[in-house]
Short mmCIF file of C-alpha atoms and ligand atoms in Angstrom, two decimals:
data_model
loop_
_atom_site.label_atom_id
_atom_site.label_comp_id
_atom_site.label_asym_id
_atom_site.label_seq_id
_atom_site.Cartn_x
_atom_site.Cartn_y
_atom_site.Cartn_z
CA MET A 1 -118.81 -74.37 -186.97
CA CYS A 2 -118.88 -73.23 -183.32
CA ARG A 3 -122.32 -74.73 -182.80
CA ASP A 4 -121.12 -78.09 -184.15
CA VAL A 5 -118.69 -78.37 -181.26
CA GLY A 6 -120.83 -76.80 -178.56
CA ARG A 7 -119.13 -73.40 -178.55
CA SER A 8 -121.08 -70.16 -178.72
CA GLU A 9 -120.23 -68.04 -181.74
CA ASN A 10 -119.12 -65.06 -179.71
CA SER A 11 -116.66 -67.18 -177.71
CA VAL A 12 -114.26 -67.37 -180.67
CA GLU A 13 -112.88 -64.40 -182.56
CA LEU A 14 -111.38 -64.45 -186.03
CA VAL A 15 -108.06 -62.62 -186.30
CA CYS A 16 -107.65 -62.01 -190.00
CA VAL A 17 -103.91 -62.28 -190.77
CA SER A 18 -103.08 -59.63 -193.36
CA LYS A 19 -99.28 -59.94 -193.41
CA ASN A 20 -97.79 -59.59 -196.88
CA PHE A 21 -101.06 -58.18 -198.22
CA GLY A 22 -101.52 -54.55 -199.09
CA ALA A 23 -104.35 -52.08 -198.71
CA GLU A 24 -105.99 -53.16 -201.98
CA ASP A 25 -106.48 -56.66 -200.54
CA ILE A 26 -107.44 -55.52 -197.05
CA LEU A 27 -109.95 -52.82 -197.99
CA PRO A 28 -112.66 -55.25 -199.19
CA LEU A 29 -112.53 -57.04 -195.81
CA LEU A 30 -112.79 -53.74 -193.95
CA ALA A 31 -115.73 -52.80 -196.16
CA ALA A 32 -117.35 -56.13 -195.29
CA GLY A 33 -117.09 -55.29 -191.60
CA GLN A 34 -114.04 -57.30 -190.47
CA LYS A 35 -112.47 -55.43 -187.54
CA VAL A 36 -109.76 -57.68 -186.14
CA PHE A 37 -106.46 -58.16 -187.97
CA GLY A 38 -103.07 -59.73 -187.28
CA GLU A 39 -99.65 -58.69 -188.53
CA ASN A 40 -96.32 -60.36 -187.87
CA ARG A 41 -93.96 -57.43 -188.43
CA VAL A 42 -93.98 -54.10 -186.63
CA GLN A 43 -92.46 -52.26 -189.60
CA GLU A 44 -94.95 -53.64 -192.11
CA ALA A 45 -97.89 -52.85 -189.82
CA LYS A 46 -96.60 -49.32 -189.34
CA GLU A 47 -96.55 -48.78 -193.08
CA LYS A 48 -100.06 -50.13 -193.70
CA TRP A 49 -102.36 -49.62 -190.76
CA PRO A 50 -102.36 -45.93 -189.78
CA GLN A 51 -104.03 -45.02 -193.12
CA LEU A 52 -106.45 -47.96 -193.03
CA ARG A 53 -107.41 -47.12 -189.46
CA ALA A 54 -108.11 -43.52 -190.41
CA LEU A 55 -110.65 -44.85 -192.93
CA TYR A 56 -112.12 -47.53 -190.68
CA PRO A 57 -112.18 -46.70 -186.96
CA GLY A 58 -112.57 -49.43 -184.39
CA ILE A 59 -109.92 -51.78 -185.75
CA THR A 60 -108.21 -54.16 -183.33
CA LEU A 61 -104.69 -55.03 -184.42
CA HIS A 62 -102.81 -58.09 -183.08
CA LEU A 63 -99.04 -58.51 -183.21
CA ILE A 64 -98.48 -62.21 -183.89
CA GLY A 65 -94.80 -62.21 -184.91
CA PRO A 66 -91.64 -62.21 -182.82
CA LEU A 67 -90.79 -58.95 -181.12
CA GLN A 68 -87.37 -57.35 -180.55
CA SER A 69 -87.02 -55.18 -177.47
CA ASN A 70 -85.88 -52.18 -179.54
CA LYS A 71 -89.29 -52.31 -181.29
CA ALA A 72 -91.32 -52.50 -178.08
CA ALA A 73 -92.28 -48.81 -178.03
CA GLU A 74 -93.48 -48.93 -181.64
CA ALA A 75 -95.37 -52.15 -180.97
CA VAL A 76 -97.12 -50.67 -177.95
CA ALA A 77 -98.02 -47.56 -179.93
CA LEU A 78 -99.47 -49.54 -182.84
CA PHE A 79 -101.02 -52.77 -181.56
CA ASP A 80 -104.06 -53.44 -179.38
CA VAL A 81 -103.01 -56.99 -178.60
CA ILE A 82 -99.41 -58.24 -178.39
CA GLU A 83 -99.46 -62.04 -178.56
CA THR A 84 -95.75 -62.77 -178.56
CA ILE A 85 -94.19 -61.98 -175.20
CA ASP A 86 -91.73 -64.80 -174.63
CA ARG A 87 -88.91 -63.64 -172.35
CA PRO A 88 -88.29 -61.29 -169.44
CA LYS A 89 -86.35 -58.81 -171.59
CA ILE A 90 -89.35 -58.31 -173.89
CA ALA A 91 -91.74 -58.13 -170.94
CA ALA A 92 -89.59 -55.43 -169.33
CA ALA A 93 -89.35 -53.46 -172.60
CA ILE A 94 -93.12 -53.57 -173.08
CA ASP A 95 -93.66 -52.58 -169.48
CA ALA A 96 -91.41 -49.54 -169.96
CA ALA A 97 -93.16 -48.61 -173.23
CA MET A 98 -96.59 -48.90 -171.59
CA ARG A 99 -95.59 -46.68 -168.66
CA GLU A 100 -94.07 -44.14 -171.01
CA SER A 101 -97.02 -43.99 -173.41
CA GLY A 102 -99.94 -44.74 -171.09
CA LYS A 103 -101.18 -47.27 -173.65
CA THR A 104 -102.37 -50.64 -172.35
CA PRO A 105 -102.50 -53.29 -175.05
CA GLN A 106 -103.75 -56.75 -174.12
CA LEU A 107 -100.88 -59.17 -173.72
CA TYR A 108 -100.40 -62.88 -174.37
CA VAL A 109 -97.38 -65.10 -173.88
CA GLN A 110 -96.22 -67.19 -176.83
CA VAL A 111 -95.43 -70.76 -175.82
CA ASN A 112 -93.06 -72.87 -177.93
CA THR A 113 -95.12 -76.02 -177.38
CA GLY A 114 -92.94 -78.07 -179.74
CA GLU A 115 -89.73 -76.76 -178.12
CA GLU A 116 -88.35 -76.05 -181.58
CA PRO A 117 -84.97 -74.29 -181.32
CA GLN A 118 -85.63 -71.95 -184.28
CA LYS A 119 -89.07 -70.88 -183.04
CA ALA A 120 -89.99 -68.00 -180.75
CA GLY A 121 -91.89 -68.69 -177.57
CA VAL A 122 -91.15 -69.64 -173.99
CA ALA A 123 -90.61 -73.35 -173.26
CA PRO A 124 -93.66 -74.83 -171.48
CA ARG A 125 -91.65 -75.56 -168.32
CA GLU A 126 -90.46 -71.94 -168.16
CA LEU A 127 -93.90 -70.38 -168.53
CA GLY A 128 -94.50 -70.22 -164.77
CA ALA A 129 -91.27 -68.31 -164.18
CA LEU A 130 -92.04 -65.82 -166.97
CA LEU A 131 -95.54 -65.20 -165.61
CA SER A 132 -94.09 -64.68 -162.13
CA PHE A 133 -91.59 -62.22 -163.55
CA CYS A 134 -94.41 -60.25 -165.21
CA ARG A 135 -96.48 -60.25 -162.02
CA GLU A 136 -93.68 -59.39 -159.61
CA ARG A 137 -91.36 -57.20 -161.60
CA THR A 138 -93.66 -55.40 -164.03
CA LEU A 139 -97.19 -54.01 -164.20
CA LEU A 140 -98.06 -56.32 -167.08
CA GLU A 141 -101.26 -58.30 -166.94
CA ILE A 142 -101.10 -61.38 -169.12
CA ASP A 143 -104.49 -62.34 -170.58
CA GLY A 144 -103.70 -65.43 -172.59
CA LEU A 145 -101.38 -67.81 -174.42
CA MET A 146 -100.51 -68.27 -178.07
CA CYS A 147 -98.79 -71.10 -179.92
CA ILE A 148 -97.72 -72.12 -183.42
CA PRO A 149 -97.43 -75.93 -183.53
CA PRO A 150 -94.56 -77.52 -185.49
CA VAL A 151 -95.51 -77.76 -189.17
CA ASP A 152 -94.61 -81.44 -189.39
CA GLN A 153 -96.68 -82.66 -186.45
CA LEU A 154 -100.31 -83.15 -185.55
CA ALA A 155 -101.56 -79.92 -184.02
CA SER A 156 -103.89 -81.51 -181.46
CA PRO A 157 -101.32 -82.35 -178.74
CA HIS A 158 -100.01 -78.78 -178.99
CA PHE A 159 -103.47 -77.27 -178.71
CA ALA A 160 -104.19 -79.57 -175.76
CA LEU A 161 -100.97 -78.51 -174.03
CA LEU A 162 -101.71 -74.81 -174.53
CA ASN A 163 -105.24 -75.29 -173.18
CA GLN A 164 -103.89 -77.15 -170.15
CA LEU A 165 -101.32 -74.41 -169.44
CA ALA A 166 -104.00 -71.71 -169.72
CA ARG A 167 -106.13 -73.55 -167.17
CA GLU A 168 -103.19 -74.12 -164.86
CA PHE A 169 -102.30 -70.42 -164.86
CA GLN A 170 -105.91 -69.20 -165.12
CA LEU A 171 -105.49 -67.28 -168.36
CA LYS A 172 -108.63 -66.78 -170.39
CA GLU A 173 -107.47 -66.23 -173.97
CA LEU A 174 -106.14 -69.03 -176.16
CA SER A 175 -104.77 -67.96 -179.55
CA MET A 176 -104.30 -71.09 -181.62
CA GLY A 177 -105.31 -72.42 -185.02
CA MET A 178 -104.46 -71.13 -188.50
CA SER A 179 -105.91 -71.76 -191.98
CA ASP A 180 -105.23 -75.49 -191.94
CA ASP A 181 -106.39 -76.27 -188.44
CA PHE A 182 -108.62 -73.53 -187.05
CA GLU A 183 -111.61 -75.86 -186.85
CA LEU A 184 -109.68 -78.29 -184.68
CA ALA A 185 -108.42 -75.38 -182.57
CA ILE A 186 -111.98 -74.15 -181.98
CA GLN A 187 -112.95 -77.65 -180.93
CA MET A 188 -110.02 -77.63 -178.49
CA GLY A 189 -110.84 -74.32 -176.85
CA ALA A 190 -109.34 -71.53 -178.97
CA THR A 191 -110.74 -68.07 -178.22
CA LYS A 192 -108.79 -66.49 -181.13
CA VAL A 193 -108.00 -68.16 -184.43
CA ARG A 194 -105.42 -66.55 -186.71
CA VAL A 195 -106.38 -67.14 -190.31
CA GLY A 196 -104.55 -65.71 -193.31
CA SER A 197 -104.36 -67.72 -196.52
CA ALA A 198 -107.83 -69.25 -196.16
CA ILE A 199 -109.16 -65.69 -196.44
CA PHE A 200 -106.68 -63.91 -198.69
CA GLY A 201 -105.37 -66.76 -200.82
CA ASP A 202 -101.78 -67.77 -201.35
CA ARG A 203 -99.24 -65.47 -199.73
CA ARG A 204 -96.30 -66.69 -201.80
CA MET A 205 -97.47 -64.58 -204.73
CA LYS A 206 -97.21 -61.49 -202.54
CA ILE A 207 -93.86 -61.91 -200.88
CA SER A 208 -90.93 -59.97 -202.26
CA PRO A 209 -87.72 -62.00 -202.82
CA THR A 210 -85.98 -60.42 -199.83
CA THR A 211 -88.51 -61.73 -197.33
CA ILE A 212 -88.64 -65.35 -198.48
C1 LIG B 1 -98.98 -66.20 -191.02
C2 LIG B 1 -99.45 -66.55 -189.68
C3 LIG B 1 -100.74 -67.06 -189.48
C4 LIG B 1 -101.73 -67.33 -190.60
O1 LIG B 1 -101.33 -68.44 -191.32
P1 LIG B 1 -102.27 -69.06 -192.46
O2 LIG B 1 -101.78 -70.45 -192.58
O3 LIG B 1 -102.06 -68.24 -193.68
O4 LIG B 1 -103.67 -68.99 -191.98
C5 LIG B 1 -101.13 -67.33 -188.18
N1 LIG B 1 -100.31 -67.12 -187.14
C6 LIG B 1 -99.06 -66.64 -187.30
C7 LIG B 1 -98.21 -66.43 -186.09
C8 LIG B 1 -98.59 -66.33 -188.56
O5 LIG B 1 -97.35 -65.84 -188.69
#
């Protein structure tokens, strides 16, 4: 796939999204050598990953869901990459947790490219101010951007916007593309694709009624 669009295979990394799946589903992937996983809830990750990591060292865990500042310390303790910084309050909480713990996860800013009111992420026009806040008021180094395009729109303009913003602010990582559009995202410059159901199958079977 990478070669088809002139990208080298090691320029794109698969983040295998294991949310809503338990150890019995994840273990075969670990056994097959997959090392990079994404989870969208701190609590769920905390329940699953310490045991799996004890069995399979060298796992890289990405937080891809919205973060509350009261969970920042747990997130910093658990995740290697936090993709969802989207406001100064979260940046400050992560900064404090990193100083306290000495841990230094990689950090991305989530951009709400579709400016959807219900969706997490900083508005594109406010990205510059958030990056300045991180640079001037915290020790955080932001490595990349992440987006989740609106479900009812073509993804390509959103991927193009994220790519343009990453160039403008000289950020190297671009986390975009999910099961339905990861090929397009790779074509448009993604360095991380977050793929769940295309690997694990349908998540709806796995979700308990309270989380729907
Ligand atoms: C669930 C999720 C994914 C994976 O979605 P699929 O369509 O199952 O591949 C990717 N990114 C985020 C932020 C998610 O919450």
